Coordinates of C-alpha atoms in Angstrom, one line a residue:
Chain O
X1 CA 5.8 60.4 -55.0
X2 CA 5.1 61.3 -51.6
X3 CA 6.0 58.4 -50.2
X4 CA 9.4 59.4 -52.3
X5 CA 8.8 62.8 -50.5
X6 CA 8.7 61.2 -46.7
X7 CA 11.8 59.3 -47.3
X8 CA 13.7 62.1 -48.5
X9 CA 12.9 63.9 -45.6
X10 CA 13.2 61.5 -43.3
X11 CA 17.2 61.3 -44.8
X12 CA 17.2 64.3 -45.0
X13 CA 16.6 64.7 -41.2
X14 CA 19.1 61.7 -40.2
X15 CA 21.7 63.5 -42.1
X16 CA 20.9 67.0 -40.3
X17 CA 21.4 65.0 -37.1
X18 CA 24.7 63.0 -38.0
X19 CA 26.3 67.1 -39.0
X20 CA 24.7 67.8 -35.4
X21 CA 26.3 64.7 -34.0
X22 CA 29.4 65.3 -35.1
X23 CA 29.4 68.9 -34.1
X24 CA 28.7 67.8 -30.9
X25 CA 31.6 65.4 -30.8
X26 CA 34.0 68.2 -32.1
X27 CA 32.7 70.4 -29.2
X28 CA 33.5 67.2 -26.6
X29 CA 37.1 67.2 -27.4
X30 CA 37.3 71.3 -27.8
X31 CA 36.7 72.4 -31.2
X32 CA 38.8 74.3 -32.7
X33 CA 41.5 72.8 -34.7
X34 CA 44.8 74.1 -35.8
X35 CA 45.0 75.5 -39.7
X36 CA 45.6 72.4 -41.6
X37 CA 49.3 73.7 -42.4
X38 CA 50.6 74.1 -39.4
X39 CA 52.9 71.0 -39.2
X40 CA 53.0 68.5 -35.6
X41 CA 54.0 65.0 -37.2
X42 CA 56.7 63.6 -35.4
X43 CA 57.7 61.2 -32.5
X44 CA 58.3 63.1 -29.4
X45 CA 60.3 61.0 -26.9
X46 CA 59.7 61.9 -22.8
X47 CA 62.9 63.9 -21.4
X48 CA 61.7 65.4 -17.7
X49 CA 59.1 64.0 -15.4
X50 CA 57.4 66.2 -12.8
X51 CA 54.8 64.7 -9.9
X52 CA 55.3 66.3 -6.6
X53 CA 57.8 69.2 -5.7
X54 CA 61.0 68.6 -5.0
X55 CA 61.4 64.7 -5.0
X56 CA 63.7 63.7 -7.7
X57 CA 66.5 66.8 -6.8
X58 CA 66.1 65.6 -2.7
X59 CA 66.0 62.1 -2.5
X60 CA 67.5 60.6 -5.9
X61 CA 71.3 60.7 -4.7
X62 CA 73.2 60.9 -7.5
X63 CA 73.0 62.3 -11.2
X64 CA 72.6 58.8 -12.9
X65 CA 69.8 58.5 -10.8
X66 CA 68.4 61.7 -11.3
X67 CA 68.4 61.1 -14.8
X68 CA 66.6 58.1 -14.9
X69 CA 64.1 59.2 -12.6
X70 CA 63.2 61.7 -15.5
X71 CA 62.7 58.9 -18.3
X72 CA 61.3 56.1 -15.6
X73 CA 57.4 55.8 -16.2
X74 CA 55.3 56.4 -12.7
X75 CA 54.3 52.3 -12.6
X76 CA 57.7 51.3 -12.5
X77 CA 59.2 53.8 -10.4
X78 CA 58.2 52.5 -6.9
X79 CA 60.4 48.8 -7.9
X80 CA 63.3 51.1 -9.5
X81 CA 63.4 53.9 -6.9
X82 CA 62.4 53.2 -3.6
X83 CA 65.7 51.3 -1.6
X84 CA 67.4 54.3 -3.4
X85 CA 65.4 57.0 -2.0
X86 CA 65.5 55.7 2.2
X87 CA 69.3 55.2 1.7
X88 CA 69.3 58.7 0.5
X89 CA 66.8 59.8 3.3
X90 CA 68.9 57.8 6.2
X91 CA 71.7 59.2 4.6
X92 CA 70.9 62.7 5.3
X93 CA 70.7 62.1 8.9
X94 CA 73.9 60.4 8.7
X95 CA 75.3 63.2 7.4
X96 CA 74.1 65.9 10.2
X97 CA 75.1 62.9 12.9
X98 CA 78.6 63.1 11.7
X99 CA 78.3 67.0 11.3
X100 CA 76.8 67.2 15.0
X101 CA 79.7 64.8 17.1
X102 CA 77.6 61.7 16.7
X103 CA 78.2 58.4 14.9
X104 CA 76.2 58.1 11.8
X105 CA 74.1 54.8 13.4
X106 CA 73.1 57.6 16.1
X107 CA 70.9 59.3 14.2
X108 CA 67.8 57.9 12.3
X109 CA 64.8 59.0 10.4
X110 CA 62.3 58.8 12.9
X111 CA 58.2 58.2 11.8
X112 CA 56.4 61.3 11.3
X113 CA 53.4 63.3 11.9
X114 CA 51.4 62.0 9.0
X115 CA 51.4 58.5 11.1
X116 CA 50.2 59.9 13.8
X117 CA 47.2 61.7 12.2
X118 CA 46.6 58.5 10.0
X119 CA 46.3 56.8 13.2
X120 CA 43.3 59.0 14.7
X121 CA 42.1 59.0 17.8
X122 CA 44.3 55.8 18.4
X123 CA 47.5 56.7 20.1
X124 CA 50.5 56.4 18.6
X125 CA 51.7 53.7 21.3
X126 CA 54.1 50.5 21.4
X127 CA 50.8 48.7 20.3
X128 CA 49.6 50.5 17.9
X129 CA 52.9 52.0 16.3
X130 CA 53.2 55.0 13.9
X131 CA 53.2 53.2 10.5
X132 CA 55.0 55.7 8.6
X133 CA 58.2 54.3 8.8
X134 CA 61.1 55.2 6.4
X135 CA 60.4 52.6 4.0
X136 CA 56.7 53.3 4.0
X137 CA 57.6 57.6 3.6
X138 CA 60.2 56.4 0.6
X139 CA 57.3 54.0 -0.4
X140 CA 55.0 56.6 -1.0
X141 CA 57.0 59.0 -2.4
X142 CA 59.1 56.9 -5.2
X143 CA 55.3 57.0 -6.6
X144 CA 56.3 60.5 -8.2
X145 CA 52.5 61.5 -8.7
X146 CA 50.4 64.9 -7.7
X147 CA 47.6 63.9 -5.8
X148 CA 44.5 66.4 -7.0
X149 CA 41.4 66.2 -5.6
X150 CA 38.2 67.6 -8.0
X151 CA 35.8 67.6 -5.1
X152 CA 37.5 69.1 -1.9
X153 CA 39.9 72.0 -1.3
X154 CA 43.3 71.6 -2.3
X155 CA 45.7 71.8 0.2
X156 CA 49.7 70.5 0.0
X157 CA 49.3 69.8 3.8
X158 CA 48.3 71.5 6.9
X159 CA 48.8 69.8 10.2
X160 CA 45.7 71.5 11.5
X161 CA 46.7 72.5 15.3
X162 CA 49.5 70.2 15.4
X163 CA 50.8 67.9 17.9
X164 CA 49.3 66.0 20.0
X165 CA 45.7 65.7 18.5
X166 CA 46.2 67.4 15.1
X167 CA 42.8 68.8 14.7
X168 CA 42.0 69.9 11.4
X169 CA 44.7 68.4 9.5
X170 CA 44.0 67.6 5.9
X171 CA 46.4 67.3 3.2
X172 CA 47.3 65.5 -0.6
X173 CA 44.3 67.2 -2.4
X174 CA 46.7 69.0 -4.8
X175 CA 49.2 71.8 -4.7
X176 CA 48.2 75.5 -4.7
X177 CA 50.6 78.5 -5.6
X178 CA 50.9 79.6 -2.2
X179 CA 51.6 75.9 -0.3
X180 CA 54.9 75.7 1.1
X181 CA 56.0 72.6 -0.4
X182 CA 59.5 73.0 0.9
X183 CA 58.0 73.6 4.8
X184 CA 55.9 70.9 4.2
X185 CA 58.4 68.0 2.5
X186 CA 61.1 68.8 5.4
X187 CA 58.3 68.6 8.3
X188 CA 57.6 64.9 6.9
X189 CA 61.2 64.1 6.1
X190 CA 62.6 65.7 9.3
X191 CA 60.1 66.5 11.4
X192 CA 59.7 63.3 13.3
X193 CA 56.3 62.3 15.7
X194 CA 56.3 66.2 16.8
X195 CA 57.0 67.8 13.4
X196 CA 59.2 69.9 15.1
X197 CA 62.4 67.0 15.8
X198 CA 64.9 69.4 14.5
X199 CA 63.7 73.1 15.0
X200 CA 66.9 74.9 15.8
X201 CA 66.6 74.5 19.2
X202 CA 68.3 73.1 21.8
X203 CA 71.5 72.4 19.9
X204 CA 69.5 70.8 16.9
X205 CA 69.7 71.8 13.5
X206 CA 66.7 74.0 12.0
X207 CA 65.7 71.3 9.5
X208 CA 62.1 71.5 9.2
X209 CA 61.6 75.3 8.0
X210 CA 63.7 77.3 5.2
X211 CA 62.4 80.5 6.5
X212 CA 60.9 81.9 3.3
X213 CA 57.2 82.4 2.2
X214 CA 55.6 83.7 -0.7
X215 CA 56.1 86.6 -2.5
X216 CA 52.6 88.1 -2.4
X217 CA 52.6 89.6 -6.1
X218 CA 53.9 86.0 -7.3
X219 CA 50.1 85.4 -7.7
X220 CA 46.7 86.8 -8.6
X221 CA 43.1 85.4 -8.0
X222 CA 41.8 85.0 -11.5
X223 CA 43.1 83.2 -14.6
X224 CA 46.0 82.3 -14.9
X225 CA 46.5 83.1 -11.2
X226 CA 50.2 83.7 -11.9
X227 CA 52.0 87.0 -11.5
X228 CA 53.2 89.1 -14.3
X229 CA 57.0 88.9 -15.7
X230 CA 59.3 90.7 -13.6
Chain U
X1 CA 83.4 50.0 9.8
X2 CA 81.8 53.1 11.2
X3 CA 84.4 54.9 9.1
X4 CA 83.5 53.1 6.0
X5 CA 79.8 54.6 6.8
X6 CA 80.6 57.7 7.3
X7 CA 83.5 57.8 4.5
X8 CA 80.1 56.3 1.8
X9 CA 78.0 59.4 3.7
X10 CA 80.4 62.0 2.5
X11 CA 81.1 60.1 -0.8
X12 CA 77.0 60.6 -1.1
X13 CA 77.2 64.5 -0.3
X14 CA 79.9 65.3 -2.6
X15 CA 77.7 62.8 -5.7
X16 CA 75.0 65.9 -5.0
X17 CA 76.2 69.1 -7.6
X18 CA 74.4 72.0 -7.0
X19 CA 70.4 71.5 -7.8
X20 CA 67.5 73.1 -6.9
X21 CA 63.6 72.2 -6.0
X22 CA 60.7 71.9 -7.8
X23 CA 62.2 70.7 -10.1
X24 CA 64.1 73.1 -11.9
X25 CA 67.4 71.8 -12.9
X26 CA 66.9 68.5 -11.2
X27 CA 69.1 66.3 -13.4
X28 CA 71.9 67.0 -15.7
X29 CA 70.4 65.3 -18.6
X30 CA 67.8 67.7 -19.1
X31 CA 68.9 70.7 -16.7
X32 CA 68.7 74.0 -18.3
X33 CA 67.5 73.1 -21.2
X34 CA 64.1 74.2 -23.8
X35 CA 62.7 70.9 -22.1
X36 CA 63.8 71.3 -18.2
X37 CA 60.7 71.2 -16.1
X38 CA 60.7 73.8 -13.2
X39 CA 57.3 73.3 -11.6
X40 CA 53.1 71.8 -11.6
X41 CA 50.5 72.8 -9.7
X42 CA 47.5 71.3 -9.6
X43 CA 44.6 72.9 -7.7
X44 CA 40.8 73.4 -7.6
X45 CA 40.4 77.5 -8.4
X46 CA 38.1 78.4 -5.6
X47 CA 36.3 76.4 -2.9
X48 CA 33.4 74.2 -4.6
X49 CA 34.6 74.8 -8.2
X50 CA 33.8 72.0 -10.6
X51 CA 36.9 73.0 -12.6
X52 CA 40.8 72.2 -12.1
X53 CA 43.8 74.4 -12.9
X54 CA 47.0 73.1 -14.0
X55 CA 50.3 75.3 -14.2
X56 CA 53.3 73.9 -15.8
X57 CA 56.6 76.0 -15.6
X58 CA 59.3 75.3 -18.0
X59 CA 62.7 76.9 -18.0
X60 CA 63.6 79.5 -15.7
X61 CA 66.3 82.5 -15.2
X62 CA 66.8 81.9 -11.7
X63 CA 70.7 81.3 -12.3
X64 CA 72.6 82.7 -14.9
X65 CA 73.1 80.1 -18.0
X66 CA 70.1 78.8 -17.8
X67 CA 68.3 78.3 -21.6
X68 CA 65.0 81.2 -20.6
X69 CA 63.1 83.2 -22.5
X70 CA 61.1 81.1 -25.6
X71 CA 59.1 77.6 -25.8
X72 CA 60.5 75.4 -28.0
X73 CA 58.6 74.1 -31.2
X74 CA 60.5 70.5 -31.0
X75 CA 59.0 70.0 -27.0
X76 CA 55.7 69.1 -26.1
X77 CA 54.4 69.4 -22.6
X78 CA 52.1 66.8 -21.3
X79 CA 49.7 66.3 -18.6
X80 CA 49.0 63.0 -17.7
X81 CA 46.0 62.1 -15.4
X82 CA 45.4 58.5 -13.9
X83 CA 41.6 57.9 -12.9
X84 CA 41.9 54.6 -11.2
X85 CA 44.8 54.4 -9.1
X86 CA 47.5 52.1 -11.6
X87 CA 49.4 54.9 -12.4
X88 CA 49.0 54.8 -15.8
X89 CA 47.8 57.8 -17.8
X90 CA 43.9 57.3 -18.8
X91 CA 43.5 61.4 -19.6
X92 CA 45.9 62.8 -21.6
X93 CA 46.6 67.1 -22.4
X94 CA 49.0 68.2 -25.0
X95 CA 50.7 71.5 -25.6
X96 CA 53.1 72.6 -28.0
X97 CA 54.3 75.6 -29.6
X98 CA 53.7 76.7 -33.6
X99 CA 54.9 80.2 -34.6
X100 CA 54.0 82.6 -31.6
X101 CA 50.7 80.1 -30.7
X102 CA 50.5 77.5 -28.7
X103 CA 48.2 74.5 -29.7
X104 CA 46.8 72.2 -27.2
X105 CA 45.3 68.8 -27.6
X106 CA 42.8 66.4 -25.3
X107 CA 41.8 65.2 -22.7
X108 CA 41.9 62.1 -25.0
X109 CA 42.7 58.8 -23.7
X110 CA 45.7 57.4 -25.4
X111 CA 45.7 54.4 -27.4
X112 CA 49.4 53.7 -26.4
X113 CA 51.0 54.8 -23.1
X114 CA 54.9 55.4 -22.4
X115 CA 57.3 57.3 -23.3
X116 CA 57.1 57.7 -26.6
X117 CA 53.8 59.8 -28.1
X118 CA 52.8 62.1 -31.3
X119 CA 50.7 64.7 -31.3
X120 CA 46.7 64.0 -31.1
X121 CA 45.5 65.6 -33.9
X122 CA 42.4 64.7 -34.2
X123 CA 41.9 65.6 -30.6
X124 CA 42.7 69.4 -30.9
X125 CA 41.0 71.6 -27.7
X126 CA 42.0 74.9 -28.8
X127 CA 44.8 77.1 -29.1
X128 CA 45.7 80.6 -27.0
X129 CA 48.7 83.3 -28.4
X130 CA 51.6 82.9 -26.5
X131 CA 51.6 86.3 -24.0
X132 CA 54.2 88.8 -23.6
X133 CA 54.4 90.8 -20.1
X134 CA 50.5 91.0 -20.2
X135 CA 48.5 88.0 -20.1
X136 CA 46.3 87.0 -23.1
X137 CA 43.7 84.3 -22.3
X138 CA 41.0 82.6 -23.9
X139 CA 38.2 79.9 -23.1
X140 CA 37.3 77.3 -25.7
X141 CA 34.0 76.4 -26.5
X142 CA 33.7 73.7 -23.9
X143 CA 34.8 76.1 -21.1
X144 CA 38.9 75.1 -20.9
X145 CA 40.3 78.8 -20.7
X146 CA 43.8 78.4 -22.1
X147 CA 46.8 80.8 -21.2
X148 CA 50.9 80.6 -22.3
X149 CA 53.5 82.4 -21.9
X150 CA 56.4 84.8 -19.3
X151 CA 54.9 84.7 -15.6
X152 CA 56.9 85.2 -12.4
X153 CA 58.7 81.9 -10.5
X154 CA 56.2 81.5 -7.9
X155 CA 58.0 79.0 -6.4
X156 CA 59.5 80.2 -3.1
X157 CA 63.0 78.6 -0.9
X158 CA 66.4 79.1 0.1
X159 CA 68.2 76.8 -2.4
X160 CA 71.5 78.6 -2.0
X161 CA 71.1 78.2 1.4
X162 CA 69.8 74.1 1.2
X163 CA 73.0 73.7 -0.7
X164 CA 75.0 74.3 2.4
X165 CA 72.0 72.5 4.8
X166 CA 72.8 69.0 3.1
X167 CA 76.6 69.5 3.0
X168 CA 76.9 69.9 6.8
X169 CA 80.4 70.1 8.5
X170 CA 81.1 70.4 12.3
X171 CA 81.9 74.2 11.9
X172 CA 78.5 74.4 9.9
X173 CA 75.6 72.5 11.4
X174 CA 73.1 74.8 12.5
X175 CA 70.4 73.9 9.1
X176 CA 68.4 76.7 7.4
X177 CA 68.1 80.5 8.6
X178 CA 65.6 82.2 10.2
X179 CA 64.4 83.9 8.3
X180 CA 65.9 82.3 4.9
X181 CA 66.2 84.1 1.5
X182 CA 64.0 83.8 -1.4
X183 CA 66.6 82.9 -4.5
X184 CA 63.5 82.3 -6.9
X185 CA 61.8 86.1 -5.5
X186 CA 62.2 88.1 -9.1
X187 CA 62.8 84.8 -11.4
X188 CA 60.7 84.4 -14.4
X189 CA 59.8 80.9 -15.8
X190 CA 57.7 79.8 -19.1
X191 CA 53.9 79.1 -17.6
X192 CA 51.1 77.1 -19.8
X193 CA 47.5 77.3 -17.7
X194 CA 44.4 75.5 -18.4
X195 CA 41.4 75.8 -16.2
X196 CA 39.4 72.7 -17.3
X197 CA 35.9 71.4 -16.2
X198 CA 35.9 68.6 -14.1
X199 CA 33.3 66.6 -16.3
X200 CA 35.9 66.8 -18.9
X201 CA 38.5 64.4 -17.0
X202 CA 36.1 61.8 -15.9
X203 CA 35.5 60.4 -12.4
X204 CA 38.2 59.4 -10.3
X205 CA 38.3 56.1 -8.4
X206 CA 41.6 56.0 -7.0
X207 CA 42.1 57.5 -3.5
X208 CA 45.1 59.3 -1.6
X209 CA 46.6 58.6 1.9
X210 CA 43.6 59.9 3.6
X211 CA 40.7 57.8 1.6
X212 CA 39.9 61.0 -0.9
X213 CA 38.7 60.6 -4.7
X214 CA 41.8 62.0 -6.9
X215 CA 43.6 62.2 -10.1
X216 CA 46.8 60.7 -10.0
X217 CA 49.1 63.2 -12.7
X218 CA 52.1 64.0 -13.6
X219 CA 53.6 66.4 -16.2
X220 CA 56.1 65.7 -18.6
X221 CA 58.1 67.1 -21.4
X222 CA 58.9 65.4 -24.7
X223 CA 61.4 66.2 -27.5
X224 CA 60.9 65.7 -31.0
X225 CA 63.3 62.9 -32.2

């Protein structure tokens, strides 16, 4: 009898813990599920793909291409996109060549900032060349993937102080609400080894800058850190 | 043959209709629609936080046209996070709409990966009202505060204005103003929000550019077939 006594006990106690164990597991994935009613069965087939800001509507060239992009997962996209994507970049030069007097071969996507801070204290030289080339920059970006970093502050990009040395620049640790993704993408797409190749001046187009900034009530500090409807 | 070049670079600027960045509207197939992605964010809240915020915008009223105004009950959004580098999901978030809620699902790591999924039901994480103008928010018991609903376009550029930039002529080649204009300032988009523990996404081991531990993701939207 008692012996009877410890046993039931004893299951008694491993069954208390398996209702605690599999409390804890609900708590893991969240808790809370939906009322049994509520209906989600179905096959739901991918129609629009977002990574970074802006890549898909600048460098894929034409709507069939745009289109796949959206329906292309991220592990193939680098094979399917890539040689699309630098014709597309080489053929925006092209096109402000033609625009400017020149012939399109005049003007060429020339390697940007980014190599030159990847190369540190190394100078960018005829030996030790900037490697962000345009196939490299299209490389990178066919890869249509946000970057987030959990354990350092998220910044789009900063070149720090800027040419020559760069000091402080730190960048692809996620996107905030306030980065100016559209400053940032035409600084490494148009920017060149200065960041500045085509700044409005001196007969150049202003290529590397739209001029806007964030609207300041766009955004708040706390959850969900994004503004009211207007 | 240098007229042949220049003859395929205007063929390629005419091939470009009128689009706009993030990604609002970036592809005919799914531009303007319930589904049409307009932006993701990805960020850590404050400096030294152990949590991550995602934003995803769908839809937006920043032309005239455009589908705006409700989430759709046959789309689900996804967030997909990579941990090692192959760029393949290994985290998974779901959200999708049910009668003025919206139900969300994961982190799970998926048993199949693609483009095809269903709804992880067994993996539920909570579920939030949708909002109207003022924001209603909750946290689950696990600490993943959970938000849907209206919130400004805080997306910022001259897209009427790019238009004309990568469509250059001789008697138009001076590139973006100084200042620009704003065309997304007073546009409204569809927001979900989840501020998620780190602990609950697992421990990155692929690195960016500059040698730095991050999640890979990407956010998609998926129709009901």
């Amino acid at each position: 009898m008692k012996i009877y006594n410890i046993k039931f006990l004893f299951a008694a106690l491993c069954a208390s813990f398996l209702v605690v164990g599999c409390s804890n597991d609900d708590d893991n994935i969240g808790g809370t599920p939906p009322p049994a009613e509520v209906d989600f069965t179905g096959t739901f087939s991918q129609v629009d793909h977002m990574g970074r800001p802006g890549i898909n509507t600048v460098l894929s060239g034409s709507a069939d291409i745009k289109n796949m992009h959206n329906v292309t997962i991220p592990s193939m996209m680098q094979a399917t996109f890539q040689a699309a994507f630098e014709a597309q970049l080489e053929g925006l030069h092209d096109a402000y060549a033609v625009a400017l007097g020149f012939t399109a071969e005049d003007v060429d996507y020339q390697p940007n900032i980014l190599g030159d801070i990847l190369n540190g204290a190394e100078p960018t030289s005829e030996d030790n060349p900037n490697p962000v080339s345009a196939t490299v920059l299209t490389t990178v970006l066919a890869n249509d993937v946000l970057e987030i970093a959990p354990n350092n502050v998220t910044t789009y990009f900063t070149a720090g102080v800027g040419a020559p040395t760069f000091e402080g620049a730190i960048g692809f640790t996620g996107r905030r609400l306030q980065d100016d993704v559209i400053d940032v993408s035409l600084i490494l797409l148009f920017g060149g080894e200065t960041g500045a190749r085509f700044n409005g001046e001196g007969g150049f187009p202003q290529l590397v800058t739209d001029g806007v900034s964030l609207t300041a009530d766009n955004i708040t500090t706390s959850f969900p850190y994004i503004g009211a409807p207007e | 043959m240098k007229k042949i070049k220049i003859f395929a670079v205007i063929g390629i600027i005419l091939a470009v209709p009128v689009f706009i960045a993030a990604d609002h509207i970036d592809a005919p197939g799914v531009a303007g629609t319930s589904a049409d992605i307009a932006d993701f964010y990805a960020f850590e809240p404050t400096e030294g936080s152990d949590n991550t915020v995602f934003i995803v915008d769908v839809q937006s009223n920043v032309l005239p046209d455009l589908t705006y105004g409700e989430f759709d009950e046959d789309v689900m959004i996804e967030i997909n996070i990579d941990l090692d580098g192959d760029l393949v999901e290994d985290q998974v978030i779901q959200a999708i709409p049910r009668d003025g809620m919206m139900y969300f699902f994961g982190p799970f790591a998926p048993t199949s990966t693609g483009l095809n999924s269903q709804v992880a039901i067994g993996n539920a994480l909570g579920s939030v009202e949708i909002s109207a103008e003022t924001a209603i928010t909750t946290t689950t018991s696990n600490g993943v505060s959970l938000f849907a609903g209206p919130r400004q376009d805080a997306f910022y550029f001259d897209f009427v204005r790019f238009n004309e930039v990568i469509a250059p002529s001789p008697s138009d080649n001076s590139g973006f103003n100084v200042p620009g204009a704003d065309t997304f300032d007073g546009a409204n988009t569809l927001s979900i929000a989840l501020e998620i523990p780190n602990s609950l996404l697992g421990t990155p081991t692929a690195t960016n550019v500059i040698g730095l531990p991050v999640y890979k993701t990407w956010v998609t939207t998926n129709r009901k077939q």
